[in-house]
Structure formats: C-alpha cells, structure tokens
C-alpha cells in the first residue's frame, strides 16, 4: 500500500526485476508461492530490508489453550487433480 501511494506500480516493480507484471501480480496476491530468493528480489526492488524473527508464543500463567498463530487453525491444502477422460 505504501508503494502504491508513492506511485510505485507492479509494472515498475516488474521493470526493476526484469520480469513480467503478471508474475509480480501473482506473487503479491499470493496466487503462487514466493521463494526466499523472490522475496529478497522484491525487497531490493522496493528498497527495503528483510528481517525474520522466530520466537515462542507468549504463555500466560495457568493458560491451557494453545495460542493462536498464523498457522494454527488453517485447513489442509486442497489439491485439485486434473480431469481425466472418464470425468
């Protein structure tokens, strides 16, 4: 959002990364999985620094419910197989 406000478009990102705008769009929308290399390239194009932090969820005294994280509660990935001639 910040880059949009500054006038940085997906087309400009694609130009900086020597890629196609459609590839940038799929990465930013989550349509395709982004690799660490792609993330590093995007950070470079956006003049940003990447930081990662691995930490344990905070536990409160007497807590007996698992803390919510970004991965708890998500359903398994649904795999869609291609149609066969018998379908």
PDB file as gemmi writes it, atoms N, CA and C in Angstrom:
CRYST1    1.000    1.000    1.000  90.00  90.00  90.00 P 1                      
ATOM      1  N   UNK A   1       0.829  -1.183   0.000  1.00  0.00           N  
ATOM      2  CA  UNK A   1       0.000   0.000   0.000  1.00  0.00           C  
ATOM      3  C   UNK A   1       0.879   1.255   0.000  1.00  0.00           C  
ATOM      4  N   UNK A   2       1.921   1.197   0.788  1.00  0.00           N  
ATOM      5  CA  UNK A   2       2.818   2.353   0.869  1.00  0.00           C  
ATOM      6  C   UNK A   2       3.421   2.667  -0.494  1.00  0.00           C  
ATOM      7  N   UNK A   3       3.808   1.624  -1.226  1.00  0.00           N  
ATOM      8  CA  UNK A   3       4.417   1.831  -2.527  1.00  0.00           C  
ATOM      9  C   UNK A   3       3.393   2.377  -3.522  1.00  0.00           C  
ATOM     10  N   UNK A   4       2.139   1.906  -3.427  1.00  0.00           N  
ATOM     11  CA  UNK A   4       1.100   2.430  -4.311  1.00  0.00           C  
ATOM     12  C   UNK A   4       0.925   3.927  -4.097  1.00  0.00           C  
ATOM     13  N   UNK A   5       0.925   4.342  -2.830  1.00  0.00           N  
ATOM     14  CA  UNK A   5       0.782   5.763  -2.515  1.00  0.00           C  
ATOM     15  C   UNK A   5       1.940   6.582  -3.057  1.00  0.00           C  
ATOM     16  N   UNK A   6       3.109   5.953  -3.153  1.00  0.00           N  
ATOM     17  CA  UNK A   6       4.287   6.646  -3.673  1.00  0.00           C  
ATOM     18  C   UNK A   6       4.370   6.561  -5.194  1.00  0.00           C  
ATOM     19  N   UNK A   7       3.376   5.886  -5.823  1.00  0.00           N  
ATOM     20  CA  UNK A   7       3.363   5.800  -7.274  1.00  0.00           C  
ATOM     21  C   UNK A   7       4.137   4.630  -7.837  1.00  0.00           C  
ATOM     22  N   UNK A   8       4.539   3.676  -7.003  1.00  0.00           N  
ATOM     23  CA  UNK A   8       5.270   2.511  -7.484  1.00  0.00           C  
ATOM     24  C   UNK A   8       4.264   1.451  -7.911  1.00  0.00           C  
ATOM     25  N   UNK A   9       4.250   1.125  -9.167  1.00  0.00           N  
ATOM     26  CA  UNK A   9       3.279   0.183  -9.713  1.00  0.00           C  
ATOM     27  C   UNK A   9       3.903  -1.201  -9.877  1.00  0.00           C  
ATOM     28  N   UNK A  10       3.038  -2.182 -10.112  1.00  0.00           N  
ATOM     29  CA  UNK A  10       3.534  -3.528 -10.407  1.00  0.00           C  
ATOM     30  C   UNK A  10       4.366  -3.513 -11.688  1.00  0.00           C  
ATOM     31  N   UNK A  11       3.984  -2.670 -12.624  1.00  0.00           N  
ATOM     32  CA  UNK A  11       4.745  -2.558 -13.863  1.00  0.00           C  
ATOM     33  C   UNK A  11       6.166  -2.061 -13.577  1.00  0.00           C  
ATOM     34  N   UNK A  12       6.284  -1.084 -12.673  1.00  0.00           N  
ATOM     35  CA  UNK A  12       7.610  -0.573 -12.314  1.00  0.00           C  
ATOM     36  C   UNK A  12       8.421  -1.635 -11.573  1.00  0.00           C  
ATOM     37  N   UNK A  13       7.768  -2.374 -10.677  1.00  0.00           N  
ATOM     38  CA  UNK A  13       8.462  -3.475  -9.997  1.00  0.00           C  
ATOM     39  C   UNK A  13       8.964  -4.498 -11.012  1.00  0.00           C  
ATOM     40  N   UNK A  14       8.111  -4.838 -11.962  1.00  0.00           N  
ATOM     41  CA  UNK A  14       8.486  -5.799 -13.000  1.00  0.00           C  
ATOM     42  C   UNK A  14       9.690  -5.281 -13.796  1.00  0.00           C  
ATOM     43  N   UNK A  15       9.678  -3.985 -14.115  1.00  0.00           N  
ATOM     44  CA  UNK A  15      10.803  -3.409 -14.849  1.00  0.00           C  
ATOM     45  C   UNK A  15      12.091  -3.517 -14.048  1.00  0.00           C  
ATOM     46  N   UNK A  16      12.014  -3.179 -12.755  1.00  0.00           N  
ATOM     47  CA  UNK A  16      13.206  -3.239 -11.896  1.00  0.00           C  
ATOM     48  C   UNK A  16      13.732  -4.664 -11.750  1.00  0.00           C  
ATOM     49  N   UNK A  17      12.813  -5.631 -11.742  1.00  0.00           N  
ATOM     50  CA  UNK A  17      13.199  -7.026 -11.554  1.00  0.00           C  
ATOM     51  C   UNK A  17      13.411  -7.770 -12.866  1.00  0.00           C  
ATOM     52  N   UNK A  18      13.244  -7.043 -13.978  1.00  0.00           N  
ATOM     53  CA  UNK A  18      13.361  -7.649 -15.309  1.00  0.00           C  
ATOM     54  C   UNK A  18      12.463  -8.881 -15.401  1.00  0.00           C  
ATOM     55  N   UNK A  19      11.208  -8.677 -15.041  1.00  0.00           N  
ATOM     56  CA  UNK A  19      10.210  -9.734 -15.017  1.00  0.00           C  
ATOM     57  C   UNK A  19       8.949  -9.220 -15.700  1.00  0.00           C  
ATOM     58  N   UNK A  20       7.914 -10.049 -15.718  1.00  0.00           N  
ATOM     59  CA  UNK A  20       6.634  -9.637 -16.281  1.00  0.00           C  
ATOM     60  C   UNK A  20       5.714  -9.186 -15.152  1.00  0.00           C  
ATOM     61  N   UNK A  21       4.855  -8.210 -15.443  1.00  0.00           N  
ATOM     62  CA  UNK A  21       3.930  -7.698 -14.444  1.00  0.00           C  
ATOM     63  C   UNK A  21       3.021  -8.799 -13.927  1.00  0.00           C  
ATOM     64  N   UNK A  22       2.618  -9.724 -14.787  1.00  0.00           N  
ATOM     65  CA  UNK A  22       1.737 -10.819 -14.362  1.00  0.00           C  
ATOM     66  C   UNK A  22       2.417 -11.697 -13.309  1.00  0.00           C  
ATOM     67  N   UNK A  23       3.732 -11.893 -13.431  1.00  0.00           N  
ATOM     68  CA  UNK A  23       4.465 -12.664 -12.414  1.00  0.00           C  
ATOM     69  C   UNK A  23       4.460 -11.936 -11.076  1.00  0.00           C  
ATOM     70  N   UNK A  24       4.692 -10.641 -11.105  1.00  0.00           N  
ATOM     71  CA  UNK A  24       4.692  -9.821  -9.891  1.00  0.00           C  
ATOM     72  C   UNK A  24       3.310  -9.859  -9.251  1.00  0.00           C  
ATOM     73  N   UNK A  25       2.264  -9.730 -10.067  1.00  0.00           N  
ATOM     74  CA  UNK A  25       0.896  -9.748  -9.568  1.00  0.00           C  
ATOM     75  C   UNK A  25       0.586 -11.061  -8.864  1.00  0.00           C  
ATOM     76  N   UNK A  26       0.978 -12.183  -9.456  1.00  0.00           N  
ATOM     77  CA  UNK A  26       0.712 -13.494  -8.843  1.00  0.00           C  
ATOM     78  C   UNK A  26       1.461 -13.649  -7.521  1.00  0.00           C  
ATOM     79  N   UNK A  27       2.674 -13.135  -7.450  1.00  0.00           N  
ATOM     80  CA  UNK A  27       3.439 -13.216  -6.209  1.00  0.00           C  
ATOM     81  C   UNK A  27       2.799 -12.367  -5.118  1.00  0.00           C  
ATOM     82  N   UNK A  28       2.467 -11.127  -5.443  1.00  0.00           N  
ATOM     83  CA  UNK A  28       1.929 -10.211  -4.440  1.00  0.00           C  
ATOM     84  C   UNK A  28       0.522 -10.595  -3.991  1.00  0.00           C  
ATOM     85  N   UNK A  29      -0.236 -11.253  -4.851  1.00  0.00           N  
ATOM     86  CA  UNK A  29      -1.599 -11.650  -4.493  1.00  0.00           C  
ATOM     87  C   UNK A  29      -1.636 -12.977  -3.762  1.00  0.00           C  
ATOM     88  N   UNK A  30      -0.503 -13.689  -3.712  1.00  0.00           N  
ATOM     89  CA  UNK A  30      -0.464 -14.980  -3.038  1.00  0.00           C  
ATOM     90  C   UNK A  30      -0.926 -16.128  -3.920  1.00  0.00           C  
ATOM     91  N   UNK A  31      -1.089 -15.864  -5.194  1.00  0.00           N  
ATOM     92  CA  UNK A  31      -1.542 -16.893  -6.127  1.00  0.00           C  
ATOM     93  C   UNK A  31      -0.481 -17.980  -6.318  1.00  0.00           C  
ATOM     94  N   UNK A  32       0.768 -17.593  -6.218  1.00  0.00           N  
ATOM     95  CA  UNK A  32       1.872 -18.555  -6.306  1.00  0.00           C  
ATOM     96  C   UNK A  32       2.710 -18.419  -5.041  1.00  0.00           C  
ATOM     97  N   UNK A  33       3.368 -19.508  -4.692  1.00  0.00           N  
ATOM     98  CA  UNK A  33       4.248 -19.446  -3.523  1.00  0.00           C  
ATOM     99  C   UNK A  33       5.484 -18.645  -3.894  1.00  0.00           C  
ATOM    100  N   UNK A  34       5.898 -17.816  -2.974  1.00  0.00           N  
ATOM    101  CA  UNK A  34       7.060 -16.971  -3.225  1.00  0.00           C  
ATOM    102  C   UNK A  34       8.273 -17.608  -2.545  1.00  0.00           C  
ATOM    103  N   UNK A  35       9.376 -17.654  -3.246  1.00  0.00           N  
ATOM    104  CA  UNK A  35      10.598 -18.215  -2.693  1.00  0.00           C  
ATOM    105  C   UNK A  35      11.340 -17.148  -1.898  1.00  0.00           C  
ATOM    106  N   UNK A  36      12.282 -17.576  -1.099  1.00  0.00           N  
ATOM    107  CA  UNK A  36      13.096 -16.601  -0.374  1.00  0.00           C  
ATOM    108  C   UNK A  36      13.884 -15.724  -1.346  1.00  0.00           C  
ATOM    109  N   UNK A  37      14.312 -16.311  -2.450  1.00  0.00           N  
ATOM    110  CA  UNK A  37      15.048 -15.546  -3.459  1.00  0.00           C  
ATOM    111  C   UNK A  37      14.147 -14.450  -4.049  1.00  0.00           C  
ATOM    112  N   UNK A  38      12.902 -14.825  -4.383  1.00  0.00           N  
ATOM    113  CA  UNK A  38      11.959 -13.844  -4.925  1.00  0.00           C  
ATOM    114  C   UNK A  38      11.655 -12.759  -3.908  1.00  0.00           C  
ATOM    115  N   UNK A  39      11.525 -13.152  -2.649  1.00  0.00           N  
ATOM    116  CA  UNK A  39      11.276 -12.175  -1.592  1.00  0.00           C  
ATOM    117  C   UNK A  39      12.446 -11.211  -1.464  1.00  0.00           C  
ATOM    118  N   UNK A  40      13.652 -11.744  -1.543  1.00  0.00           N  
ATOM    119  CA  UNK A  40      14.843 -10.895  -1.482  1.00  0.00           C  
ATOM    120  C   UNK A  40      14.885  -9.939  -2.671  1.00  0.00           C  
ATOM    121  N   UNK A  41      14.523 -10.425  -3.854  1.00  0.00           N  
ATOM    122  CA  UNK A  41      14.492  -9.565  -5.043  1.00  0.00           C  
ATOM    123  C   UNK A  41      13.452  -8.460  -4.894  1.00  0.00           C  
ATOM    124  N   UNK A  42      12.265  -8.808  -4.384  1.00  0.00           N  
ATOM    125  CA  UNK A  42      11.228  -7.796  -4.165  1.00  0.00           C  
ATOM    126  C   UNK A  42      11.682  -6.752  -3.161  1.00  0.00           C  
ATOM    127  N   UNK A  43      12.335  -7.209  -2.084  1.00  0.00           N  
ATOM    128  CA  UNK A  43      12.836  -6.267  -1.080  1.00  0.00           C  
ATOM    129  C   UNK A  43      13.840  -5.302  -1.714  1.00  0.00           C  
ATOM    130  N   UNK A  44      14.709  -5.831  -2.560  1.00  0.00           N  
ATOM    131  CA  UNK A  44      15.689  -4.973  -3.246  1.00  0.00           C  
ATOM    132  C   UNK A  44      14.972  -3.946  -4.117  1.00  0.00           C  
ATOM    133  N   UNK A  45      13.984  -4.416  -4.898  1.00  0.00           N  
ATOM    134  CA  UNK A  45      13.270  -3.512  -5.813  1.00  0.00           C  
ATOM    135  C   UNK A  45      12.486  -2.450  -5.051  1.00  0.00           C  
ATOM    136  N   UNK A  46      12.043  -2.783  -3.837  1.00  0.00           N  
ATOM    137  CA  UNK A  46      11.275  -1.838  -3.025  1.00  0.00           C  
ATOM    138  C   UNK A  46      12.162  -1.019  -2.095  1.00  0.00           C  
ATOM    139  N   UNK A  47      13.478  -1.244  -2.177  1.00  0.00           N  
ATOM    140  CA  UNK A  47      14.441  -0.570  -1.305  1.00  0.00           C  
ATOM    141  C   UNK A  47      14.092  -0.808   0.163  1.00  0.00           C  
ATOM    142  N   UNK A  48      13.871  -2.086   0.476  1.00  0.00           N  
ATOM    143  CA  UNK A  48      13.512  -2.497   1.834  1.00  0.00           C  
ATOM    144  C   UNK A  48      14.487  -3.546   2.337  1.00  0.00           C  
ATOM    145  N   UNK A  49      14.502  -3.718   3.627  1.00  0.00           N  
ATOM    146  CA  UNK A  49      15.339  -4.720   4.292  1.00  0.00           C  
ATOM    147  C   UNK A  49      14.428  -5.781   4.883  1.00  0.00           C  
ATOM    148  N   UNK A  50      14.805  -7.037   4.742  1.00  0.00           N  
ATOM    149  CA  UNK A  50      14.006  -8.143   5.279  1.00  0.00           C  
ATOM    150  C   UNK A  50      14.543  -8.508   6.654  1.00  0.00           C  
ATOM    151  N   UNK A  51      13.630  -8.690   7.592  1.00  0.00           N  
ATOM    152  CA  UNK A  51      14.005  -9.210   8.900  1.00  0.00           C  
ATOM    153  C   UNK A  51      13.042 -10.328   9.264  1.00  0.00           C  
ATOM    154  N   UNK A  52      13.560 -11.392   9.831  1.00  0.00           N  
ATOM    155  CA  UNK A  52      12.762 -12.506  10.295  1.00  0.00           C  
ATOM    156  C   UNK A  52      12.982 -12.676  11.779  1.00  0.00           C  
ATOM    157  N   UNK A  53      11.937 -13.076  12.460  1.00  0.00           N  
ATOM    158  CA  UNK A  53      12.055 -13.326  13.890  1.00  0.00           C  
ATOM    159  C   UNK A  53      11.329 -14.628  14.207  1.00  0.00           C  
ATOM    160  N   UNK A  54      12.035 -15.560  14.809  1.00  0.00           N  
ATOM    161  CA  UNK A  54      11.434 -16.802  15.273  1.00  0.00           C  
ATOM    162  C   UNK A  54      11.372 -16.717  16.791  1.00  0.00           C  
ATOM    163  N   UNK A  55      10.172 -16.797  17.334  1.00  0.00           N  
ATOM    164  CA  UNK A  55      10.036 -16.722  18.786  1.00  0.00           C  
ATOM    165  C   UNK A  55       8.912 -17.618  19.232  1.00  0.00           C  
ATOM    166  N   UNK A  56       8.972 -17.998  20.459  1.00  0.00           N  
ATOM    167  CA  UNK A  56       7.926 -18.824  21.048  1.00  0.00           C  
ATOM    168  C   UNK A  56       6.714 -17.943  21.352  1.00  0.00           C  
ATOM    169  N   UNK A  57       5.505 -18.504  21.189  1.00  0.00           N  
ATOM    170  CA  UNK A  57       4.319 -17.746  21.586  1.00  0.00           C  
ATOM    171  C   UNK A  57       4.372 -17.455  23.082  1.00  0.00           C  
ATOM    172  N   UNK A  58       3.849 -16.318  23.472  1.00  0.00           N  
ATOM    173  CA  UNK A  58       3.852 -15.952  24.882  1.00  0.00           C  
ATOM    174  C   UNK A  58       2.825 -16.793  25.632  1.00  0.00           C  
ATOM    175  N   UNK A  59       3.233 -17.366  26.755  1.00  0.00           N  
ATOM    176  CA  UNK A  59       2.348 -18.164  27.594  1.00  0.00           C  
ATOM    177  C   UNK A  59       2.003 -17.368  28.844  1.00  0.00           C  
ATOM    178  N   UNK A  60       0.741 -17.384  29.189  1.00  0.00           N  
ATOM    179  CA  UNK A  60       0.306 -16.742  30.426  1.00  0.00           C  
ATOM    180  C   UNK A  60       0.178 -17.806  31.501  1.00  0.00           C  
ATOM    181  N   UNK A  61       0.371 -17.417  32.752  1.00  0.00           N  
ATOM    182  CA  UNK A  61       0.255 -18.357  33.864  1.00  0.00           C  
ATOM    183  C   UNK A  61      -1.141 -18.983  33.869  1.00  0.00           C  
ATOM    184  N   UNK A  62      -1.210 -20.312  33.971  1.00  0.00           N  
ATOM    185  CA  UNK A  62      -2.489 -21.008  34.025  1.00  0.00           C  
ATOM    186  C   UNK A  62      -3.171 -21.158  32.678  1.00  0.00           C  
ATOM    187  N   UNK A  63      -2.516 -20.786  31.613  1.00  0.00           N  
ATOM    188  CA  UNK A  63      -3.119 -20.863  30.280  1.00  0.00           C  
ATOM    189  C   UNK A  63      -3.195 -22.322  29.841  1.00  0.00           C  
ATOM    190  N   UNK A  64      -4.366 -22.762  29.414  1.00  0.00           N  
ATOM    191  CA  UNK A  64      -4.482 -24.135  28.945  1.00  0.00           C  
ATOM    192  C   UNK A  64      -4.997 -24.206  27.509  1.00  0.00           C  
ATOM    193  N   UNK A  65      -5.022 -23.094  26.824  1.00  0.00           N  
ATOM    194  CA  UNK A  65      -5.450 -23.041  25.437  1.00  0.00           C  
ATOM    195  C   UNK A  65      -4.238 -22.633  24.594  1.00  0.00           C  
ATOM    196  N   UNK A  66      -4.023 -23.384  23.518  1.00  0.00           N  
ATOM    197  CA  UNK A  66      -2.886 -23.071  22.644  1.00  0.00           C  
ATOM    198  C   UNK A  66      -3.052 -21.674  22.053  1.00  0.00           C  
ATOM    199  N   UNK A  67      -1.993 -20.889  22.052  1.00  0.00           N  
ATOM    200  CA  UNK A  67      -2.088 -19.535  21.487  1.00  0.00           C  
ATOM    201  C   UNK A  67      -2.327 -19.602  19.984  1.00  0.00           C  
ATOM    202  N   UNK A  68      -3.037 -18.616  19.460  1.00  0.00           N  
ATOM    203  CA  UNK A  68      -3.278 -18.545  18.022  1.00  0.00           C  
ATOM    204  C   UNK A  68      -2.021 -18.027  17.334  1.00  0.00           C  
ATOM    205  N   UNK A  69      -1.647 -18.701  16.282  1.00  0.00           N  
ATOM    206  CA  UNK A  69      -0.560 -18.232  15.434  1.00  0.00           C  
ATOM    207  C   UNK A  69      -1.075 -18.203  14.012  1.00  0.00           C  
ATOM    208  N   UNK A  70      -0.249 -17.780  13.108  1.00  0.00           N  
ATOM    209  CA  UNK A  70      -0.697 -17.672  11.720  1.00  0.00           C  
ATOM    210  C   UNK A  70      -0.913 -19.039  11.077  1.00  0.00           C  
ATOM    211  N   UNK A  71      -0.419 -20.119  11.694  1.00  0.00           N  
ATOM    212  CA  UNK A  71      -0.568 -21.437  11.079  1.00  0.00           C  
ATOM    213  C   UNK A  71      -1.560 -22.332  11.798  1.00  0.00           C  
ATOM    214  N   UNK A  72      -1.984 -21.968  12.985  1.00  0.00           N  
ATOM    215  CA  UNK A  72      -2.951 -22.788  13.710  1.00  0.00           C  
ATOM    216  C   UNK A  72      -4.355 -22.472  13.194  1.00  0.00           C  
ATOM    217  N   UNK A  73      -5.118 -23.501  12.953  1.00  0.00           N  
ATOM    218  CA  UNK A  73      -6.497 -23.301  12.540  1.00  0.00           C  
ATOM    219  C   UNK A  73      -6.721 -23.278  11.046  1.00  0.00           C  
ATOM    220  N   UNK A  74      -5.666 -23.367  10.248  1.00  0.00           N  
ATOM    221  CA  UNK A  74      -5.844 -23.386   8.801  1.00  0.00           C  
ATOM    222  C   UNK A  74      -6.142 -24.803   8.347  1.00  0.00           C  
ATOM    223  N   UNK A  75      -6.989 -24.917   7.376  1.00  0.00           N  
ATOM    224  CA  UNK A  75      -7.319 -26.220   6.820  1.00  0.00           C  
ATOM    225  C   UNK A  75      -6.174 -26.699   5.944  1.00  0.00           C  
ATOM    226  N   UNK A  76      -6.065 -28.018   5.773  1.00  0.00           N  
ATOM    227  CA  UNK A  76      -5.017 -28.539   4.875  1.00  0.00           C  
ATOM    228  C   UNK A  76      -5.229 -28.022   3.452  1.00  0.00           C  
ATOM    229  N   UNK A  77      -4.162 -27.990   2.709  1.00  0.00           N  
ATOM    230  CA  UNK A  77      -4.225 -27.546   1.324  1.00  0.00           C  
ATOM    231  C   UNK A  77      -5.037 -28.549   0.513  1.00  0.00           C  
ATOM    232  N   UNK A  78      -5.944 -28.050  -0.301  1.00  0.00           N  
ATOM    233  CA  UNK A  78      -6.751 -28.905  -1.161  1.00  0.00           C  
ATOM    234  C   UNK A  78      -6.061 -29.025  -2.501  1.00  0.00           C  
ATOM    235  N   UNK A  79      -5.787 -30.255  -2.916  1.00  0.00           N  
ATOM    236  CA  UNK A  79      -5.126 -30.489  -4.187  1.00  0.00           C  
ATOM    237  C   UNK A  79      -6.183 -30.827  -5.218  1.00  0.00           C  
ATOM    238  N   UNK A  80      -6.178 -30.098  -6.291  1.00  0.00           N  
ATOM    239  CA  UNK A  80      -7.139 -30.326  -7.367  1.00  0.00           C  
ATOM    240  C   UNK A  80      -6.420 -31.074  -8.490  1.00  0.00           C  
ATOM    241  N   UNK A  81      -6.871 -32.299  -8.723  1.00  0.00           N  
ATOM    242  CA  UNK A  81      -6.247 -33.125  -9.760  1.00  0.00           C  
ATOM    243  C   UNK A  81      -6.832 -32.760 -11.115  1.00  0.00           C  
ATOM    244  N   UNK A  82      -6.031 -32.884 -12.156  1.00  0.00           N  
ATOM    245  CA  UNK A  82      -6.561 -32.610 -13.492  1.00  0.00           C  
ATOM    246  C   UNK A  82      -7.639 -33.625 -13.858  1.00  0.00           C  
ATOM    247  N   UNK A  83      -8.570 -33.188 -14.670  1.00  0.00           N  
ATOM    248  CA  UNK A  83      -9.643 -34.080 -15.109  1.00  0.00           C  
ATOM    249  C   UNK A  83      -9.079 -35.160 -16.015  1.00  0.00           C  
ATOM    250  N   UNK A  84      -9.639 -36.340 -15.855  1.00  0.00           N  
ATOM    251  CA  UNK A  84      -9.250 -37.441 -16.744  1.00  0.00           C  
ATOM    252  C   UNK A  84     -10.341 -37.635 -17.763  1.00  0.00           C  
ATOM    253  N   UNK A  85     -10.096 -38.452 -18.748  1.00  0.00           N  
ATOM    254  CA  UNK A  85     -11.068 -38.664 -19.816  1.00  0.00           C  
ATOM    255  C   UNK A  85     -12.343 -39.315 -19.307  1.00  0.00           C  
ATOM    256  N   UNK A  86     -12.312 -39.989 -18.147  1.00  0.00           N  
ATOM    257  CA  UNK A  86     -13.503 -40.638 -17.599  1.00  0.00           C  
ATOM    258  C   UNK A  86     -14.367 -39.677 -16.791  1.00  0.00           C  
ATOM    259  N   UNK A  87     -13.899 -38.434 -16.557  1.00  0.00           N  
ATOM    260  CA  UNK A  87     -14.661 -37.451 -15.782  1.00  0.00           C  
ATOM    261  C   UNK A  87     -15.790 -36.861 -16.548  1.00  0.00           C  
TER     262      UNK A  87                                                      
END                                                                             
